[in-house]
């Protein structure tokens, strides 16, 4: 069949049902963007490609549908780097389209030229460059299939002079693979361990959400009466209202879950790579069970046993493995200590819920006093925990929320719970600032009838604030964004209080900036909340207004208290040896 290369490209997108693209328009891909409208493809022209990539991440994580990132070759594409690596560690299947400088001038250091394949080789699961115009459809199809199969971004690099050519090709076929369900021997060994366990615990990771395995893990947990913890930033991997839910492990997580998993003799790590950040000590408790038998289930065999010693490794889809294990359990599985275990789960959860509801303020480490001083400086201002309690009261159960990296967002890790998967969009283990706003925009595009709320600290929000200019356009959806305003880079300031004697280098932000004012200047609603009641009422009203098509930014004024540092394990107090003096500075 004769067609142009851009027609071939777009027809493959249609074969895969890719209806949304995020980026900024550029001449290098105008041949395909020109036919987006007639193909049924929406192009979301964001304010910055970095944010556009995070919108794509939010879109796919909320919907499960693959979308596309695309921009001008060179500087447009380099702006995608942080977003692509973020999506990689979020296990998000995305199509990264990188138009390249023309073949005629590649290597001459021409306009907007950069090595785009080398740039992303550590950030995508698969990459391929189109070598001949006639292979446009074939290569694109393979790239998309690999993104789906490996649940990660995949890259197609296209020299821009390969567009607007006429080719004679057959469109490729889509060949889907069955996902592995685990080996028979490994499943039998794991089922035997679980059947004999006196205190089994299930740990759900992102793979449970991606595989649609929450019902299967619930059935398994109920059969065993096993508490279910979730990995760091995967609060939506098990229903929060379920009596067996024990909350997130890791940084600022759920203390009840930590105390329960510490008792485990068998842990089923379902759909998780057991990343170190999800198992670091919390609340002074080194909770990872040293003697427990660990059963690790992951679709990627390279991840099994990488961070923790495992007794059984199962390569497979989380849903299929959970169902297979349930079918193989002995009739007496879970009976040992069942009544006592159920009672302990309920008691431990209740104790923690009471502790969490009474935690108003952050504690100072011995020898430091920043939090005490912060409270004294603004005695009438909300603390971060007060703000999170107000937010929790106002959030609709069905809402999708996003979070950013930063101290105030991190303090909230233990608060939100969900009744379904694909509801909690956190920046993940790459940890980029500026994720909260764009990811929740992508989620709203994917799920227009679901309320969405983004959360950011004021430092991180400053990186994504330009997207307010995009949201002001009529075709963009209405969202709600909460900005915790305390005029500081809190995570790094906490490091400075603990290890650098309050030497605050680069941690302070301008008190003259009003993010609510910027929102209003962009034609959006900007609200300032100073108390818990004001914040709760503002968020409730913003959700109502969102349904009516109005975007609201809520600037929540909070004091400068600082929670736990991100990396106690990676920091230590410095020492002076040779010494540094201003007198040694030589003029240039």
Coordinates of C-alpha atoms in Angstrom, one line a residue:
X1 CA 0.0 0.0 0.0
X2 CA 1.4 3.4 -0.9
X3 CA 1.4 6.1 1.7
X4 CA 3.6 8.8 3.1
X5 CA 5.9 8.1 6.0
X6 CA 3.8 10.4 8.3
X7 CA 0.7 8.5 7.3
X8 CA 2.4 5.2 8.1
X9 CA 3.5 6.6 11.5
X10 CA 0.0 7.8 12.5
X11 CA -1.7 4.6 11.2
X12 CA 0.5 2.6 13.6
X13 CA -0.5 4.9 16.4
X14 CA -4.1 4.3 15.5
X15 CA -3.5 0.5 15.5
X16 CA -2.3 0.8 19.1
X17 CA -5.1 3.2 20.2
X18 CA -2.7 6.0 21.1
X19 CA -5.0 9.0 21.2
X20 CA -2.9 11.5 23.2
X21 CA 0.5 13.2 22.8
X22 CA 2.2 15.6 25.1
X23 CA 4.9 18.1 24.2
X24 CA 5.6 21.4 22.5
X25 CA 5.1 21.9 18.8
X26 CA 8.2 21.8 16.6
X27 CA 9.0 21.9 12.9
X28 CA 10.7 18.5 13.0
X29 CA 7.4 16.6 13.6
X30 CA 4.9 18.9 11.9
X31 CA 4.3 16.4 9.1
X32 CA 2.7 14.1 11.7
X33 CA 1.1 16.7 14.0
X34 CA -0.6 18.1 10.9
X35 CA -2.7 15.0 10.6
X36 CA -3.2 14.4 14.4
X37 CA -6.7 16.1 14.3
X38 CA -8.1 14.0 11.5
X39 CA -6.6 10.8 13.1
X40 CA -8.3 11.4 16.4
X41 CA -5.1 12.3 18.3
X42 CA -5.1 15.1 20.8
X43 CA -1.9 17.1 21.1
X44 CA -1.5 18.7 24.6
X45 CA 0.9 21.6 24.0
X46 CA 2.3 22.1 27.5
X47 CA 4.4 25.1 28.7
X48 CA 7.6 23.0 29.2
X49 CA 8.5 19.6 27.8
X50 CA 9.7 18.3 31.2
X51 CA 6.2 18.9 32.6
X52 CA 4.7 17.5 29.5
X53 CA 6.5 14.2 30.1
X54 CA 5.2 14.1 33.6
X55 CA 1.7 14.7 32.3
X56 CA 2.2 11.7 30.1
X57 CA 3.3 9.7 33.1
X58 CA 0.2 10.7 35.0
X59 CA -2.1 10.0 32.1
X60 CA -0.9 6.4 31.6
X61 CA -0.6 5.6 35.4
X62 CA -4.2 6.8 35.9
X63 CA -5.7 5.1 32.8
X64 CA -3.4 2.2 32.0
X65 CA -3.4 3.5 28.4
X66 CA -0.2 4.2 26.5
X67 CA 0.3 7.8 25.3
X68 CA 3.1 9.7 23.5
X69 CA 5.8 12.3 24.3
X70 CA 7.1 14.3 21.4
X71 CA 9.0 17.6 20.9
X72 CA 11.4 19.4 18.6
X73 CA 14.8 17.7 18.1
X74 CA 17.6 18.9 20.3
X75 CA 16.6 21.2 23.2
X76 CA 13.0 20.1 23.1
X77 CA 14.0 16.5 23.4
X78 CA 16.6 17.1 26.1
X79 CA 13.9 18.7 28.3
X80 CA 12.2 15.2 28.4
X81 CA 15.1 13.6 30.2
X82 CA 14.0 13.9 33.8
X83 CA 10.4 12.9 33.0
X84 CA 11.5 9.8 31.0
X85 CA 13.7 8.5 33.9
X86 CA 10.8 9.2 36.3
X87 CA 8.5 7.1 34.2
X88 CA 11.1 4.4 33.9
X89 CA 11.2 3.9 37.7
X90 CA 7.4 4.3 37.9
X91 CA 7.1 1.3 35.4
X92 CA 5.0 3.5 33.1
X93 CA 4.7 2.3 29.4
X94 CA 5.2 5.4 27.3
X95 CA 6.1 6.1 23.7
X96 CA 9.0 8.5 23.5
X97 CA 9.2 10.0 20.0
X98 CA 12.5 11.9 19.4
X99 CA 12.7 13.6 16.0
X100 CA 16.4 13.9 15.0
X101 CA 18.4 16.3 13.0
X102 CA 18.4 15.5 9.3
X103 CA 20.7 12.7 8.0
X104 CA 22.2 15.2 5.6
X105 CA 23.7 17.3 8.4
X106 CA 24.1 14.8 11.3
X107 CA 27.6 15.1 12.7
X108 CA 28.2 18.6 11.5
X109 CA 27.2 20.2 14.8
X110 CA 24.2 21.8 13.1
X111 CA 21.2 23.5 14.5
X112 CA 19.5 21.7 17.4
X113 CA 21.6 18.6 17.1
X114 CA 22.4 16.2 20.0
X115 CA 23.0 12.5 20.4
X116 CA 19.5 11.6 21.3
X117 CA 20.0 7.8 21.4
X118 CA 22.9 8.0 23.8
X119 CA 21.0 10.5 25.9
X120 CA 18.2 8.1 26.8
X121 CA 20.0 4.7 26.7
X122 CA 19.9 4.5 30.5
X123 CA 16.3 5.8 30.7
X124 CA 14.2 3.6 28.5
X125 CA 13.6 -0.2 28.3
X126 CA 14.1 -0.2 24.5
X127 CA 15.2 2.2 21.8
X128 CA 15.6 2.0 18.0
X129 CA 16.4 4.5 15.3
X130 CA 14.6 4.5 11.9
X131 CA 17.4 3.6 9.4
X132 CA 15.3 3.8 6.2
X133 CA 12.0 5.6 5.4
X134 CA 10.4 2.3 4.4
X135 CA 10.9 0.9 7.9
X136 CA 9.0 3.7 9.7
X137 CA 5.9 1.6 10.6
X138 CA 7.8 -1.6 11.4
X139 CA 10.1 0.2 13.9
X140 CA 7.4 2.2 15.5
X141 CA 5.3 -0.9 16.1
X142 CA 8.2 -2.7 17.7
X143 CA 9.0 0.2 20.0
X144 CA 5.4 0.4 21.2
X145 CA 5.2 -3.3 21.8
X146 CA 8.3 -3.2 23.9
X147 CA 7.0 -0.4 26.0
X148 CA 3.9 -2.4 26.7
X149 CA 5.8 -5.7 27.3
X150 CA 8.3 -4.2 29.7
X151 CA 6.0 -1.6 31.2
X152 CA 8.4 1.3 30.7
X153 CA 9.2 4.1 28.3
X154 CA 10.6 3.1 24.8
X155 CA 12.1 5.4 22.3
X156 CA 11.9 5.8 18.5
X157 CA 14.5 8.2 17.0
X158 CA 13.4 9.5 13.6
X159 CA 15.7 11.7 11.4
X160 CA 13.5 14.5 10.3
X161 CA 14.2 14.1 6.6
X162 CA 12.5 10.7 6.7
X163 CA 9.1 12.4 6.9
X164 CA 7.2 13.6 3.8
X165 CA 8.4 10.6 1.8
X166 CA 6.2 8.2 -0.2
X167 CA 6.7 4.5 0.6
X168 CA 5.0 1.2 -0.4
X169 CA 4.5 -1.0 2.7
X170 CA 2.2 -3.3 4.5
X171 CA 1.2 -2.2 8.0
X172 CA 2.7 -4.4 10.7
X173 CA 0.7 -6.8 12.9
X174 CA 0.4 -6.5 16.7
X175 CA 1.6 -9.6 18.4
X176 CA 0.8 -9.7 22.1
X177 CA 2.7 -12.1 24.5
X178 CA 1.1 -14.0 27.4
X179 CA 2.5 -12.8 30.7
X180 CA 4.3 -15.6 32.7
X181 CA 2.4 -17.1 35.6
X182 CA 5.3 -18.6 37.5
X183 CA 7.0 -21.9 37.5
X184 CA 5.3 -25.0 38.9
X185 CA 8.1 -25.8 41.3
X186 CA 8.5 -22.3 42.7
X187 CA 4.7 -22.0 43.1
X188 CA 4.6 -25.3 45.0
X189 CA 7.4 -24.2 47.3
X190 CA 5.8 -20.8 48.0
X191 CA 2.4 -22.3 48.7
X192 CA 3.9 -24.7 51.2
X193 CA 5.7 -21.9 53.0
X194 CA 2.5 -19.9 53.2
X195 CA 0.4 -22.9 54.2
X196 CA 2.7 -23.6 57.2
X197 CA 3.3 -19.9 58.2
X198 CA 2.3 -18.9 61.7
X199 CA 2.4 -15.2 60.9
X200 CA 2.3 -14.6 57.1
X201 CA 2.4 -11.0 55.8
X202 CA 1.8 -9.8 52.2
X203 CA 3.7 -6.9 50.8
X204 CA 2.0 -5.4 47.6
X205 CA 4.1 -3.4 45.2
X206 CA 3.4 -1.5 41.9
X207 CA 3.1 -4.8 40.0
X208 CA -0.2 -5.5 41.9
X209 CA -1.7 -2.3 40.5
X210 CA -0.3 -2.7 37.0
X211 CA -1.5 -6.3 36.8
X212 CA -4.9 -5.6 38.2
X213 CA -4.1 -8.0 41.0
X214 CA -5.7 -6.2 44.0
X215 CA -8.7 -8.6 44.1
X216 CA -6.4 -11.6 43.8
X217 CA -4.2 -10.4 46.6
X218 CA -7.3 -9.6 48.7
X219 CA -8.6 -13.2 48.3
X220 CA -5.2 -14.5 49.3
X221 CA -4.9 -12.3 52.3
X222 CA -8.4 -13.2 53.5
X223 CA -7.7 -16.9 53.1
X224 CA -4.6 -16.5 55.3
X225 CA -5.8 -13.6 57.5
X226 CA -2.5 -12.0 56.6
X227 CA -1.9 -8.3 57.1
X228 CA -1.2 -6.5 53.8
X229 CA 1.5 -3.8 53.6
X230 CA 2.2 -1.8 50.5
X231 CA 5.5 -0.4 49.2
X232 CA 6.6 3.2 49.5
X233 CA 4.3 5.5 47.5
X234 CA 2.0 2.6 46.5
X235 CA -0.8 3.4 49.0
X236 CA -3.3 2.4 46.3
X237 CA -2.1 -1.2 46.0
X238 CA -4.7 -2.4 48.5
X239 CA -8.1 -1.1 49.7
X240 CA -7.6 1.3 52.6
X241 CA -10.8 0.3 54.3
X242 CA -10.0 -3.4 54.4
X243 CA -9.4 -4.7 57.9
X244 CA -6.2 -6.4 56.8
X245 CA -4.7 -3.3 55.2
X246 CA -1.6 -2.4 57.2
X247 CA -0.4 0.6 55.1
X248 CA 2.8 1.7 53.4
X249 CA 6.2 0.7 54.6
X250 CA 9.3 2.9 54.3
X251 CA 9.8 6.6 54.7
X252 CA 7.1 8.3 56.8
X253 CA 4.9 5.2 56.3
X254 CA 2.5 3.3 58.5
X255 CA 4.0 2.3 61.9
X256 CA 1.4 -0.5 62.3
X257 CA 2.5 -2.1 59.1
X258 CA 6.1 -1.9 60.3
X259 CA 5.3 -3.5 63.6
X260 CA 3.3 -6.3 62.0
X261 CA 5.8 -7.2 59.3
X262 CA 8.5 -7.4 61.9
X263 CA 6.6 -10.4 63.4
X264 CA 6.4 -12.2 60.0
X265 CA 7.8 -15.7 59.6
X266 CA 6.9 -15.7 55.8
X267 CA 6.6 -12.6 53.6
X268 CA 5.0 -12.7 50.2
X269 CA 6.4 -9.8 48.3
X270 CA 3.9 -9.5 45.5
X271 CA 4.8 -7.5 42.4
X272 CA 7.6 -5.6 44.0
X273 CA 11.3 -5.2 43.4
X274 CA 11.8 -4.5 47.2
X275 CA 13.6 -1.3 46.5
X276 CA 15.7 -0.2 49.5
X277 CA 13.7 3.0 50.1
X278 CA 10.6 0.9 50.9
X279 CA 12.4 -1.1 53.6
X280 CA 14.5 1.5 55.4
X281 CA 13.9 1.8 59.2
X282 CA 11.1 4.2 60.2
X283 CA 10.0 5.7 63.5
X284 CA 13.2 4.4 65.0
X285 CA 12.2 0.8 64.1
X286 CA 14.3 -1.5 62.0
X287 CA 11.3 -3.5 61.0
X288 CA 12.5 -5.7 58.1
X289 CA 12.2 -9.3 59.4
X290 CA 15.7 -10.8 59.4
X291 CA 14.7 -14.5 59.8
X292 CA 11.5 -14.6 57.7
X293 CA 11.3 -16.6 54.5
X294 CA 10.8 -14.1 51.7
X295 CA 8.8 -15.1 48.6
X296 CA 9.5 -12.5 45.9
X297 CA 7.2 -12.3 42.9
X298 CA 8.3 -10.0 40.0
X299 CA 7.8 -9.9 36.2
X300 CA 11.5 -9.1 35.8
X301 CA 13.8 -11.9 36.9
X302 CA 16.7 -9.5 37.3
X303 CA 15.0 -7.8 40.3
X304 CA 14.4 -11.0 42.3
X305 CA 16.9 -11.3 45.2
X306 CA 18.6 -8.0 44.2
X307 CA 18.0 -6.2 47.5
X308 CA 16.9 -8.9 49.9
X309 CA 17.6 -12.5 50.5
X310 CA 14.8 -14.6 49.2
X311 CA 13.7 -18.2 49.9
X312 CA 11.6 -18.5 46.7
X313 CA 11.7 -16.4 43.6
X314 CA 8.7 -16.4 41.2
X315 CA 8.9 -14.8 37.8
X316 CA 5.4 -13.9 36.8
X317 CA 2.4 -11.6 36.6
X318 CA 1.3 -10.6 40.1
X319 CA -2.4 -11.5 39.4
X320 CA -1.8 -14.9 37.9
X321 CA 0.7 -15.8 40.6
X322 CA -1.6 -14.7 43.5
X323 CA -4.4 -16.8 42.0
X324 CA -2.1 -19.8 41.5
X325 CA -0.9 -19.6 45.1
X326 CA -4.4 -19.4 46.5
X327 CA -5.4 -22.5 44.5
X328 CA -2.4 -24.4 45.9
X329 CA -2.7 -23.6 49.6
X330 CA -3.3 -26.4 52.0
X331 CA -6.8 -26.7 53.6
X332 CA -5.2 -25.6 57.0
X333 CA -3.4 -22.6 55.6
X334 CA -3.7 -19.6 57.9
X335 CA -5.2 -21.6 60.8
X336 CA -2.1 -21.4 63.0
X337 CA -2.7 -18.5 65.4
X338 CA -5.5 -17.1 63.2
X339 CA -7.6 -15.6 66.0
X340 CA -4.7 -14.1 67.8
X341 CA -3.3 -12.7 64.6
X342 CA -6.6 -11.0 63.6
X343 CA -6.9 -9.5 67.0
X344 CA -3.3 -8.2 66.9
X345 CA -3.8 -6.7 63.5
X346 CA -6.8 -4.8 64.7
X347 CA -5.2 -3.7 67.9
X348 CA -2.0 -2.6 66.2
X349 CA -3.8 -0.6 63.6
X350 CA -6.1 1.1 66.1
X351 CA -3.1 2.1 68.3
X352 CA -1.3 3.6 65.3
X353 CA -4.4 5.5 64.1
X354 CA -4.7 7.1 67.5
X355 CA -1.0 8.0 67.4
X356 CA -1.3 9.5 63.9
X357 CA -4.4 11.6 64.7
X358 CA -2.6 13.1 67.7
X359 CA 0.7 13.9 65.9
X360 CA 0.5 17.7 65.4
X361 CA 4.1 18.6 65.3
X362 CA 7.6 17.4 64.3
X363 CA 10.2 16.5 66.8
X364 CA 13.7 17.8 67.0
X365 CA 16.7 15.5 67.1
X366 CA 18.9 15.8 70.3
X367 CA 21.1 18.9 69.9
X368 CA 18.9 20.6 67.4
X369 CA 16.0 23.1 68.0
X370 CA 14.7 24.1 64.5
X371 CA 11.2 22.8 64.9
X372 CA 10.8 24.4 68.4
X373 CA 11.9 27.7 66.9
X374 CA 9.6 27.3 63.9
X375 CA 6.6 26.8 66.1
X376 CA 7.5 29.8 68.3
X377 CA 8.0 32.0 65.2
X378 CA 4.5 31.3 63.8
X379 CA 2.4 30.0 66.7
X380 CA -0.9 30.5 64.9
X381 CA 0.1 28.8 61.6
X382 CA -0.8 25.3 60.6
X383 CA 1.8 22.6 61.0
X384 CA 2.2 20.2 58.0
X385 CA 0.4 17.4 59.9
X386 CA -2.5 19.7 60.7
X387 CA -2.7 20.5 57.0
X388 CA -2.7 16.9 56.0
X389 CA -5.5 16.1 58.5
X390 CA -7.6 18.8 57.0
X391 CA -6.9 17.6 53.5
X392 CA -7.8 14.0 54.4
X393 CA -11.2 15.2 55.8
X394 CA -12.0 16.9 52.5
X395 CA -10.7 14.5 49.9
X396 CA -13.4 12.5 48.0
X397 CA -12.8 8.7 48.3
X398 CA -12.8 8.4 44.5
X399 CA -10.2 11.1 43.9
X400 CA -6.9 10.6 42.1
X401 CA -4.1 12.5 43.9
X402 CA -0.6 13.3 43.0
X403 CA 2.3 14.2 45.2
X404 CA 5.6 15.9 44.8
X405 CA 9.0 15.3 46.3
X406 CA 9.7 17.4 49.3
X407 CA 9.4 17.5 53.1
X408 CA 5.8 18.5 53.4
X409 CA 4.5 16.0 50.8
X410 CA 6.6 13.3 52.5
X411 CA 5.1 14.0 55.9
X412 CA 1.8 13.1 54.2
X413 CA 2.9 9.6 53.1
X414 CA 1.0 7.8 55.9
X415 CA -2.3 9.7 55.5
X416 CA -4.0 9.0 52.1
X417 CA -5.8 5.6 51.5
X418 CA -7.6 4.4 48.5
X419 CA -10.3 1.9 47.5
X420 CA -8.9 1.1 44.0
X421 CA -5.6 1.1 42.1
X422 CA -4.3 3.9 39.8
X423 CA -5.3 6.6 42.3
X424 CA -2.0 7.6 43.9
X425 CA 0.5 9.3 41.6
X426 CA 3.8 9.9 43.4
X427 CA 7.1 10.8 41.8
X428 CA 8.7 7.4 42.6
X429 CA 12.3 6.5 43.2
X430 CA 13.8 8.9 40.7
X431 CA 12.4 11.6 43.0
X432 CA 12.0 14.6 40.7
X433 CA 10.7 18.0 42.0
X434 CA 7.9 19.5 40.0
X435 CA 5.9 16.3 39.5
X436 CA 2.7 17.1 41.5
X437 CA 1.0 19.5 39.1
X438 CA 1.7 18.0 35.7
X439 CA 1.0 14.4 36.7
X440 CA -2.4 15.3 38.0
X441 CA -3.2 17.2 34.8
X442 CA -2.4 14.1 32.8
X443 CA -4.6 12.1 35.2
X444 CA -7.5 14.5 34.6
X445 CA -7.1 14.2 30.8
X446 CA -7.2 10.4 31.2
X447 CA -10.1 10.4 33.7
X448 CA -12.2 13.5 33.0
X449 CA -15.1 12.5 35.3
X450 CA -12.9 11.8 38.4
X451 CA -11.9 14.5 40.8
X452 CA -8.1 15.1 40.9
X453 CA -5.9 16.9 43.4
X454 CA -2.2 17.6 43.2
X455 CA 0.1 18.4 46.1
X456 CA 3.5 20.2 46.1
X457 CA 5.8 22.1 48.4
X458 CA 6.5 25.6 47.3
X459 CA 10.0 24.9 46.1
X460 CA 9.0 21.9 43.9
X461 CA 6.0 23.8 42.6
X462 CA 8.1 26.6 41.4
X463 CA 9.6 24.2 38.8
X464 CA 6.2 23.4 37.3
X465 CA 4.5 26.8 37.9
X466 CA 4.7 27.6 34.2
X467 CA 2.0 25.0 33.5
X468 CA -0.6 27.3 35.0
X469 CA -0.3 29.2 31.7
X470 CA -1.3 26.0 29.8
X471 CA -4.2 25.4 32.2
X472 CA -5.6 28.8 31.4
X473 CA -6.5 27.8 27.9
X474 CA -10.1 26.7 27.3
X475 CA -9.3 23.2 25.9
X476 CA -7.4 22.1 29.0
X477 CA -9.2 20.4 31.9
X478 CA -9.9 21.8 35.3
X479 CA -7.9 20.5 38.2
X480 CA -7.2 21.3 41.9
X481 CA -3.7 22.0 43.2
X482 CA -2.6 22.5 46.8
X483 CA 0.8 24.2 47.4
X484 CA 2.3 23.9 50.9
X485 CA 3.7 27.4 51.4
X486 CA 6.5 27.7 54.0
X487 CA 9.1 29.7 51.9
X488 CA 11.9 27.0 52.1
X489 CA 13.4 24.0 50.4
X490 CA 12.3 21.8 53.4
X491 CA 14.0 18.5 52.7
X492 CA 17.4 20.1 52.2
X493 CA 16.9 22.5 55.1
X494 CA 16.2 19.5 57.3
X495 CA 19.6 18.1 56.3
X496 CA 21.1 21.4 57.2
X497 CA 19.6 21.4 60.7
X498 CA 20.9 17.9 61.4
X499 CA 24.3 17.8 59.9
X500 CA 25.4 21.3 59.0
X501 CA 24.6 23.4 62.1
X502 CA 21.8 25.4 60.6
X503 CA 24.0 26.7 57.8
X504 CA 21.2 27.3 55.4
X505 CA 22.9 27.6 52.0
X506 CA 20.3 27.8 49.1
X507 CA 17.3 26.7 51.2
X508 CA 15.3 30.0 51.5
X509 CA 12.5 31.1 49.1
X510 CA 11.0 34.5 48.4
X511 CA 8.2 35.6 50.7
X512 CA 7.1 38.1 48.0
X513 CA 5.8 35.5 45.6
X514 CA 2.1 34.6 45.7
X515 CA 1.3 31.4 43.9
X516 CA -2.4 32.1 44.4
X517 CA -1.8 35.5 42.7
X518 CA 0.0 33.8 39.8
X519 CA -2.9 31.5 39.4
X520 CA -5.3 34.4 39.2
X521 CA -3.1 36.2 36.7
X522 CA -3.4 33.1 34.5
X523 CA -7.2 33.3 34.6
X524 CA -7.6 30.6 37.3
X525 CA -8.8 30.6 40.8
X526 CA -6.3 31.3 43.6
X527 CA -7.1 30.8 47.2
X528 CA -5.1 31.3 50.4
X529 CA -5.8 29.1 53.4
X530 CA -4.3 29.9 56.8
X531 CA -6.1 27.5 59.1
X532 CA -7.3 23.9 59.1
X533 CA -10.9 25.0 58.7
X534 CA -10.0 27.3 55.8
X535 CA -8.0 24.6 54.1
X536 CA -10.7 22.0 54.4
X537 CA -13.4 24.3 53.2
X538 CA -11.3 25.6 50.3
X539 CA -10.5 22.0 49.2
X540 CA -14.2 21.0 49.3
X541 CA -15.2 24.1 47.3
X542 CA -12.4 23.5 44.8
X543 CA -13.6 20.0 44.1
X544 CA -17.1 21.4 43.5
X545 CA -15.6 24.0 41.2
X546 CA -13.5 21.5 39.4
X547 CA -16.7 19.7 38.3
X548 CA -17.9 23.0 37.0
X549 CA -14.8 23.4 34.9
X550 CA -12.8 25.7 37.2
X551 CA -9.2 25.2 38.2
X552 CA -8.3 26.2 41.7
X553 CA -4.8 26.6 43.3
X554 CA -4.9 26.6 47.1
X555 CA -1.9 28.2 48.7
X556 CA -1.8 26.6 52.2
X557 CA 0.3 28.7 54.6
X558 CA 2.1 26.4 57.1
X559 CA 4.8 26.9 59.6
X560 CA 8.4 25.9 58.9
X561 CA 8.5 22.6 60.9
X562 CA 10.5 19.9 59.2
X563 CA 9.9 16.2 59.3
X564 CA 12.2 13.2 59.0
X565 CA 15.1 13.6 56.5
X566 CA 14.9 11.5 53.4
X567 CA 18.3 9.8 53.9
X568 CA 19.5 9.3 57.4
X569 CA 21.3 6.2 55.9
X570 CA 23.3 8.4 53.5
X571 CA 24.3 11.4 55.5
X572 CA 26.8 12.1 58.3
X573 CA 28.2 15.1 60.0
X574 CA 31.2 16.5 58.1
X575 CA 34.6 17.3 59.7
X576 CA 37.1 20.0 59.0
X577 CA 40.6 18.9 58.3
X578 CA 42.6 21.5 56.2
X579 CA 40.1 24.3 56.9
X580 CA 38.7 26.9 54.4
X581 CA 39.3 30.7 54.6
X582 CA 37.9 33.5 52.5
X583 CA 41.5 34.9 52.5
X584 CA 42.5 32.2 50.1
X585 CA 40.1 33.4 47.3
X586 CA 42.1 34.9 44.4
X587 CA 40.6 37.5 42.1
X588 CA 40.2 36.5 38.4

